[in-house]
Amino acid sequence: MVQPDGVAGEWPDRVTAARRELAEHGPPRSPDGGPDFATVTLPERDCDQVRDLLVGERVGTVVEIGLAYASSALAIGEALLRAGSRNPRHVVIDPFQFTAYDGVGWELLRSAGLDDIAELVTEPSQRFLARLAEAGFAADAAFVDGSHHFHNVFVNLHFLGEIVRPGGVVLLDDVWWPSVGAAVAYFETNLGWRPILGALAEGTADSASGRARTGAYRLPDPRPTPDFKEFRPFC
């Protein structure tokens, strides 16, 4: 979608206001038995860093896994608008948006006008990403905050390694979880993904261990094709 003339500042500011409202007052409603907002949502300062990193990368297309209450999705939407792409695109994957979250996150994106650039996919990311890769879909960046089971994170990262362009970035929430940290460690150790040092340095950290909640990784350019004999243990 080409941004209409005269709204380059107004539209991002509308998204910023929606982000602030969500951070200060929480979602407009809490689904019965749904996940706790404070527990599952990405804190505002972490969202700010995600936005700033993606703006600096001048992203035009972003894949996001996990919508929940839309805190990170709003930050990514703001980044896409502020980065200056004439055809921003945000692919959001969340099979639980209308079951566990009663559609609240998608409603918040729509209320900010981001459904003009965003599309919601309600099937497991491990299946949908495979089809995106097969179709040759390309993205500048991805944000991963879906299933925390090791095998699901690993499959997601495998396909994002094919979808995100060489030199692009992959961001992950909850890298302090052993299952998530172990999955990304494989791609660091064997496929040349490199942490973007300092990119998310001011974000949330575990009070006991000091480990950062979020991580950002630069994909190698060109994509590597390592021999299986070169495999290195990663955890």
Short mmCIF file of N, CA and C in Angstrom, two decimals, residues 50-170:
data_model
loop_
_atom_site.label_atom_id
_atom_site.label_comp_id
_atom_site.label_asym_id
_atom_site.label_seq_id
_atom_site.Cartn_x
_atom_site.Cartn_y
_atom_site.Cartn_z
N VAL A 50 12.74 -2.33 19.80
CA VAL A 50 12.42 -3.06 18.57
C VAL A 50 12.07 -2.08 17.46
N ARG A 51 11.23 -1.11 17.76
CA ARG A 51 10.87 -0.10 16.77
C ARG A 51 12.09 0.63 16.25
N ASP A 52 12.95 1.09 17.15
CA ASP A 52 14.10 1.89 16.73
C ASP A 52 15.07 1.07 15.88
N LEU A 53 15.26 -0.20 16.24
CA LEU A 53 16.15 -1.05 15.46
C LEU A 53 15.59 -1.25 14.05
N LEU A 54 14.30 -1.51 13.94
CA LEU A 54 13.70 -1.75 12.63
C LEU A 54 13.67 -0.48 11.78
N VAL A 55 13.46 0.66 12.40
CA VAL A 55 13.54 1.92 11.65
C VAL A 55 14.95 2.12 11.11
N GLY A 56 15.95 1.84 11.96
CA GLY A 56 17.33 1.96 11.51
C GLY A 56 17.67 1.02 10.38
N GLU A 57 17.00 -0.13 10.34
CA GLU A 57 17.21 -1.09 9.25
C GLU A 57 16.42 -0.72 8.00
N ARG A 58 15.57 0.28 8.10
CA ARG A 58 14.73 0.74 6.99
C ARG A 58 13.94 -0.44 6.39
N VAL A 59 13.26 -1.15 7.28
CA VAL A 59 12.53 -2.34 6.85
C VAL A 59 11.30 -1.95 6.02
N GLY A 60 10.96 -2.84 5.11
CA GLY A 60 9.74 -2.67 4.32
C GLY A 60 8.77 -3.80 4.52
N THR A 61 9.29 -4.99 4.85
CA THR A 61 8.46 -6.17 5.08
C THR A 61 8.95 -6.89 6.33
N VAL A 62 8.02 -7.18 7.24
CA VAL A 62 8.37 -7.86 8.49
C VAL A 62 7.39 -9.00 8.71
N VAL A 63 7.92 -10.14 9.13
CA VAL A 63 7.11 -11.28 9.56
C VAL A 63 7.16 -11.34 11.08
N GLU A 64 5.98 -11.46 11.70
CA GLU A 64 5.92 -11.55 13.16
C GLU A 64 5.19 -12.83 13.55
N ILE A 65 5.74 -13.53 14.52
CA ILE A 65 5.12 -14.75 15.04
C ILE A 65 4.65 -14.48 16.46
N GLY A 66 3.33 -14.51 16.65
CA GLY A 66 2.75 -14.25 17.96
C GLY A 66 2.21 -12.83 18.03
N LEU A 67 0.89 -12.70 18.10
CA LEU A 67 0.27 -11.37 18.18
C LEU A 67 -0.14 -11.03 19.60
N ALA A 68 -0.83 -11.95 20.28
CA ALA A 68 -1.30 -11.74 21.65
C ALA A 68 -2.06 -10.41 21.75
N TYR A 69 -1.61 -9.50 22.63
CA TYR A 69 -2.31 -8.22 22.82
C TYR A 69 -1.71 -7.10 21.98
N ALA A 70 -0.83 -7.43 21.06
CA ALA A 70 -0.37 -6.50 20.00
C ALA A 70 0.65 -5.46 20.42
N SER A 71 1.26 -5.60 21.57
CA SER A 71 2.24 -4.58 21.95
C SER A 71 3.40 -4.54 20.97
N SER A 72 3.98 -5.69 20.65
CA SER A 72 5.10 -5.71 19.69
C SER A 72 4.61 -5.43 18.29
N ALA A 73 3.41 -5.88 17.94
CA ALA A 73 2.88 -5.64 16.59
C ALA A 73 2.66 -4.16 16.33
N LEU A 74 2.20 -3.44 17.32
CA LEU A 74 2.04 -1.99 17.16
C LEU A 74 3.40 -1.32 16.98
N ALA A 75 4.40 -1.76 17.74
CA ALA A 75 5.74 -1.19 17.59
C ALA A 75 6.31 -1.48 16.20
N ILE A 76 6.07 -2.69 15.70
CA ILE A 76 6.56 -3.04 14.37
C ILE A 76 5.81 -2.25 13.31
N GLY A 77 4.49 -2.10 13.49
CA GLY A 77 3.73 -1.29 12.56
C GLY A 77 4.21 0.15 12.52
N GLU A 78 4.50 0.71 13.69
CA GLU A 78 5.04 2.08 13.73
C GLU A 78 6.38 2.14 13.01
N ALA A 79 7.23 1.15 13.22
CA ALA A 79 8.53 1.13 12.55
C ALA A 79 8.37 1.09 11.04
N LEU A 80 7.46 0.26 10.56
CA LEU A 80 7.25 0.16 9.11
C LEU A 80 6.81 1.50 8.53
N LEU A 81 5.97 2.23 9.25
CA LEU A 81 5.52 3.53 8.76
C LEU A 81 6.64 4.56 8.80
N ARG A 82 7.44 4.53 9.86
CA ARG A 82 8.51 5.53 10.02
C ARG A 82 9.73 5.22 9.17
N ALA A 83 9.86 3.98 8.72
CA ALA A 83 11.05 3.61 7.93
C ALA A 83 11.00 4.15 6.51
N GLY A 84 9.82 4.55 6.05
CA GLY A 84 9.74 5.23 4.76
C GLY A 84 9.46 4.36 3.56
N SER A 85 9.20 3.07 3.75
CA SER A 85 8.87 2.23 2.60
C SER A 85 7.55 2.68 1.98
N ARG A 86 7.48 2.65 0.65
CA ARG A 86 6.24 3.04 -0.02
C ARG A 86 5.21 1.91 0.00
N ASN A 87 5.65 0.70 0.27
CA ASN A 87 4.73 -0.44 0.30
C ASN A 87 5.03 -1.32 1.52
N PRO A 88 4.81 -0.79 2.72
CA PRO A 88 5.12 -1.58 3.92
C PRO A 88 4.18 -2.78 4.02
N ARG A 89 4.73 -3.87 4.57
CA ARG A 89 3.93 -5.09 4.72
C ARG A 89 4.31 -5.79 6.01
N HIS A 90 3.29 -6.21 6.76
CA HIS A 90 3.48 -6.83 8.07
C HIS A 90 2.64 -8.11 8.10
N VAL A 91 3.30 -9.24 8.08
CA VAL A 91 2.62 -10.53 8.13
C VAL A 91 2.67 -11.03 9.56
N VAL A 92 1.50 -11.16 10.20
CA VAL A 92 1.41 -11.55 11.60
C VAL A 92 0.79 -12.94 11.68
N ILE A 93 1.45 -13.85 12.39
CA ILE A 93 1.00 -15.23 12.48
C ILE A 93 0.67 -15.55 13.94
N ASP A 94 -0.59 -15.93 14.18
CA ASP A 94 -1.00 -16.29 15.54
C ASP A 94 -2.24 -17.17 15.49
N PRO A 95 -2.07 -18.48 15.68
CA PRO A 95 -3.22 -19.39 15.62
C PRO A 95 -4.17 -19.26 16.81
N PHE A 96 -3.76 -18.54 17.85
CA PHE A 96 -4.58 -18.43 19.06
C PHE A 96 -5.23 -17.05 19.23
N GLN A 97 -5.13 -16.20 18.22
CA GLN A 97 -5.63 -14.84 18.37
C GLN A 97 -7.13 -14.80 18.66
N PHE A 98 -7.91 -15.65 18.03
CA PHE A 98 -9.35 -15.60 18.22
C PHE A 98 -9.86 -16.66 19.20
N THR A 99 -8.96 -17.44 19.76
CA THR A 99 -9.35 -18.41 20.78
C THR A 99 -8.88 -17.91 22.14
N ALA A 100 -7.58 -17.89 22.37
CA ALA A 100 -7.06 -17.46 23.67
C ALA A 100 -7.22 -15.96 23.91
N TYR A 101 -7.17 -15.16 22.84
CA TYR A 101 -7.15 -13.69 23.01
C TYR A 101 -8.41 -12.99 22.53
N ASP A 102 -9.38 -13.75 22.04
CA ASP A 102 -10.67 -13.19 21.63
C ASP A 102 -10.52 -12.07 20.60
N GLY A 103 -9.44 -12.09 19.82
CA GLY A 103 -9.26 -11.10 18.77
C GLY A 103 -8.84 -9.73 19.23
N VAL A 104 -8.48 -9.58 20.50
CA VAL A 104 -8.17 -8.25 21.04
C VAL A 104 -6.97 -7.62 20.33
N GLY A 105 -5.91 -8.38 20.11
CA GLY A 105 -4.73 -7.82 19.46
C GLY A 105 -5.02 -7.32 18.06
N TRP A 106 -5.77 -8.11 17.30
CA TRP A 106 -6.10 -7.70 15.93
C TRP A 106 -6.99 -6.47 15.94
N GLU A 107 -7.91 -6.38 16.89
CA GLU A 107 -8.75 -5.19 17.01
C GLU A 107 -7.90 -3.95 17.27
N LEU A 108 -6.88 -4.09 18.11
CA LEU A 108 -6.02 -2.95 18.40
C LEU A 108 -5.23 -2.52 17.16
N LEU A 109 -4.76 -3.48 16.38
CA LEU A 109 -4.08 -3.12 15.13
C LEU A 109 -5.03 -2.40 14.19
N ARG A 110 -6.24 -2.89 14.08
CA ARG A 110 -7.23 -2.27 13.20
C ARG A 110 -7.58 -0.87 13.67
N SER A 111 -7.72 -0.68 14.98
CA SER A 111 -8.08 0.64 15.50
C SER A 111 -6.99 1.66 15.24
N ALA A 112 -5.74 1.20 15.09
CA ALA A 112 -4.63 2.09 14.76
C ALA A 112 -4.46 2.25 13.26
N GLY A 113 -5.33 1.63 12.47
CA GLY A 113 -5.26 1.74 11.01
C GLY A 113 -4.24 0.84 10.38
N LEU A 114 -3.68 -0.10 11.15
CA LEU A 114 -2.59 -0.91 10.63
C LEU A 114 -3.06 -2.10 9.81
N ASP A 115 -4.37 -2.35 9.78
CA ASP A 115 -4.84 -3.43 8.91
C ASP A 115 -4.69 -3.07 7.44
N ASP A 116 -4.34 -1.83 7.14
CA ASP A 116 -4.02 -1.45 5.76
C ASP A 116 -2.68 -2.03 5.31
N ILE A 117 -1.79 -2.30 6.26
CA ILE A 117 -0.48 -2.84 5.89
C ILE A 117 -0.23 -4.22 6.49
N ALA A 118 -1.09 -4.65 7.41
CA ALA A 118 -0.90 -5.91 8.11
C ALA A 118 -1.91 -6.95 7.66
N GLU A 119 -1.50 -8.21 7.74
CA GLU A 119 -2.41 -9.32 7.49
C GLU A 119 -2.20 -10.35 8.58
N LEU A 120 -3.30 -10.94 9.04
CA LEU A 120 -3.24 -11.90 10.14
C LEU A 120 -3.45 -13.31 9.59
N VAL A 121 -2.55 -14.20 9.96
CA VAL A 121 -2.63 -15.61 9.58
C VAL A 121 -2.89 -16.42 10.84
N THR A 122 -3.99 -17.20 10.86
CA THR A 122 -4.36 -17.91 12.08
C THR A 122 -4.12 -19.41 11.94
N GLU A 123 -2.91 -19.76 11.56
CA GLU A 123 -2.53 -21.17 11.53
C GLU A 123 -1.12 -21.28 12.11
N PRO A 124 -0.71 -22.45 12.52
CA PRO A 124 0.61 -22.58 13.14
C PRO A 124 1.73 -22.08 12.24
N SER A 125 2.62 -21.34 12.83
CA SER A 125 3.71 -20.73 12.06
C SER A 125 4.59 -21.79 11.41
N GLN A 126 4.75 -22.94 12.07
CA GLN A 126 5.64 -23.96 11.53
C GLN A 126 5.15 -24.47 10.18
N ARG A 127 3.84 -24.40 9.94
CA ARG A 127 3.28 -24.83 8.66
C ARG A 127 3.27 -23.67 7.66
N PHE A 128 2.83 -22.50 8.13
CA PHE A 128 2.69 -21.38 7.20
C PHE A 128 4.03 -20.89 6.69
N LEU A 129 5.03 -20.83 7.56
CA LEU A 129 6.35 -20.35 7.13
C LEU A 129 6.92 -21.25 6.04
N ALA A 130 6.65 -22.54 6.12
CA ALA A 130 7.15 -23.45 5.09
C ALA A 130 6.57 -23.07 3.73
N ARG A 131 5.30 -22.70 3.70
CA ARG A 131 4.68 -22.31 2.43
C ARG A 131 5.20 -20.97 1.95
N LEU A 132 5.44 -20.05 2.88
CA LEU A 132 6.03 -18.76 2.49
C LEU A 132 7.40 -18.97 1.85
N ALA A 133 8.20 -19.82 2.47
CA ALA A 133 9.54 -20.09 1.93
C ALA A 133 9.43 -20.74 0.55
N GLU A 134 8.53 -21.68 0.40
CA GLU A 134 8.35 -22.36 -0.88
C GLU A 134 7.92 -21.39 -1.97
N ALA A 135 7.13 -20.38 -1.59
CA ALA A 135 6.66 -19.39 -2.56
C ALA A 135 7.70 -18.33 -2.87
N GLY A 136 8.84 -18.35 -2.18
CA GLY A 136 9.88 -17.36 -2.43
C GLY A 136 9.63 -16.03 -1.76
N PHE A 137 8.77 -16.01 -0.74
CA PHE A 137 8.48 -14.76 -0.02
C PHE A 137 9.74 -14.24 0.65
N ALA A 138 9.95 -12.93 0.61
CA ALA A 138 11.15 -12.33 1.20
C ALA A 138 10.75 -11.24 2.17
N ALA A 139 11.45 -11.18 3.29
CA ALA A 139 11.23 -10.16 4.30
C ALA A 139 12.56 -9.53 4.68
N ASP A 140 12.49 -8.33 5.24
CA ASP A 140 13.69 -7.66 5.73
C ASP A 140 14.02 -8.05 7.15
N ALA A 141 12.99 -8.44 7.90
CA ALA A 141 13.18 -8.75 9.31
C ALA A 141 12.05 -9.64 9.80
N ALA A 142 12.28 -10.24 10.97
CA ALA A 142 11.25 -11.05 11.61
C ALA A 142 11.34 -10.84 13.11
N PHE A 143 10.18 -10.97 13.77
CA PHE A 143 10.12 -10.93 15.23
C PHE A 143 9.42 -12.20 15.68
N VAL A 144 10.06 -12.93 16.61
CA VAL A 144 9.58 -14.25 17.00
C VAL A 144 9.18 -14.24 18.48
N ASP A 145 7.89 -14.48 18.72
CA ASP A 145 7.39 -14.59 20.09
C ASP A 145 6.17 -15.52 20.09
N GLY A 146 6.38 -16.72 19.56
CA GLY A 146 5.29 -17.68 19.47
C GLY A 146 5.50 -18.81 20.45
N SER A 147 5.36 -20.04 19.98
CA SER A 147 5.59 -21.20 20.83
C SER A 147 7.02 -21.16 21.38
N HIS A 148 7.15 -21.54 22.66
CA HIS A 148 8.47 -21.58 23.28
C HIS A 148 9.01 -22.99 23.38
N HIS A 149 8.33 -23.97 22.78
CA HIS A 149 8.88 -25.32 22.71
C HIS A 149 10.10 -25.29 21.77
N PHE A 150 11.16 -25.95 22.20
CA PHE A 150 12.40 -25.91 21.42
C PHE A 150 12.17 -26.27 19.96
N HIS A 151 11.46 -27.37 19.71
CA HIS A 151 11.32 -27.85 18.34
C HIS A 151 10.55 -26.85 17.47
N ASN A 152 9.56 -26.18 18.07
CA ASN A 152 8.81 -25.19 17.30
C ASN A 152 9.65 -23.95 17.02
N VAL A 153 10.40 -23.48 18.01
CA VAL A 153 11.28 -22.32 17.79
C VAL A 153 12.31 -22.66 16.72
N PHE A 154 12.87 -23.86 16.81
CA PHE A 154 13.89 -24.26 15.84
C PHE A 154 13.33 -24.27 14.42
N VAL A 155 12.14 -24.84 14.24
CA VAL A 155 11.53 -24.88 12.90
C VAL A 155 11.23 -23.47 12.41
N ASN A 156 10.71 -22.63 13.29
CA ASN A 156 10.45 -21.24 12.90
C ASN A 156 11.73 -20.56 12.40
N LEU A 157 12.80 -20.71 13.15
CA LEU A 157 14.05 -20.05 12.78
C LEU A 157 14.63 -20.63 11.49
N HIS A 158 14.46 -21.93 11.31
CA HIS A 158 14.94 -22.54 10.06
C HIS A 158 14.29 -21.88 8.86
N PHE A 159 12.97 -21.76 8.86
CA PHE A 159 12.30 -21.19 7.70
C PHE A 159 12.51 -19.68 7.61
N LEU A 160 12.63 -19.00 8.75
CA LEU A 160 12.92 -17.57 8.68
C LEU A 160 14.31 -17.33 8.10
N GLY A 161 15.22 -18.27 8.30
CA GLY A 161 16.53 -18.15 7.66
C GLY A 161 16.46 -18.17 6.15
N GLU A 162 15.40 -18.77 5.60
CA GLU A 162 15.19 -18.76 4.16
C GLU A 162 14.36 -17.55 3.72
N ILE A 163 13.48 -17.07 4.59
CA ILE A 163 12.56 -15.99 4.23
C ILE A 163 13.21 -14.61 4.40
N VAL A 164 13.89 -14.40 5.52
CA VAL A 164 14.52 -13.10 5.76
C VAL A 164 15.74 -12.98 4.85
N ARG A 165 15.86 -11.86 4.18
CA ARG A 165 16.92 -11.66 3.19
C ARG A 165 18.30 -11.76 3.85
N PRO A 166 19.31 -12.18 3.09
CA PRO A 166 20.67 -12.16 3.62
C PRO A 166 21.03 -10.77 4.13
N GLY A 167 21.60 -10.73 5.31
CA GLY A 167 21.93 -9.44 5.93
C GLY A 167 20.79 -8.85 6.71
N GLY A 168 19.60 -9.47 6.66
CA GLY A 168 18.46 -8.99 7.42
C GLY A 168 18.58 -9.36 8.89
N VAL A 169 17.53 -9.08 9.66
CA VAL A 169 17.60 -9.29 11.10
C VAL A 169 16.43 -10.16 11.57
N VAL A 170 16.72 -10.96 12.59
CA VAL A 170 15.71 -11.73 13.29
C VAL A 170 15.78 -11.36 14.77
#
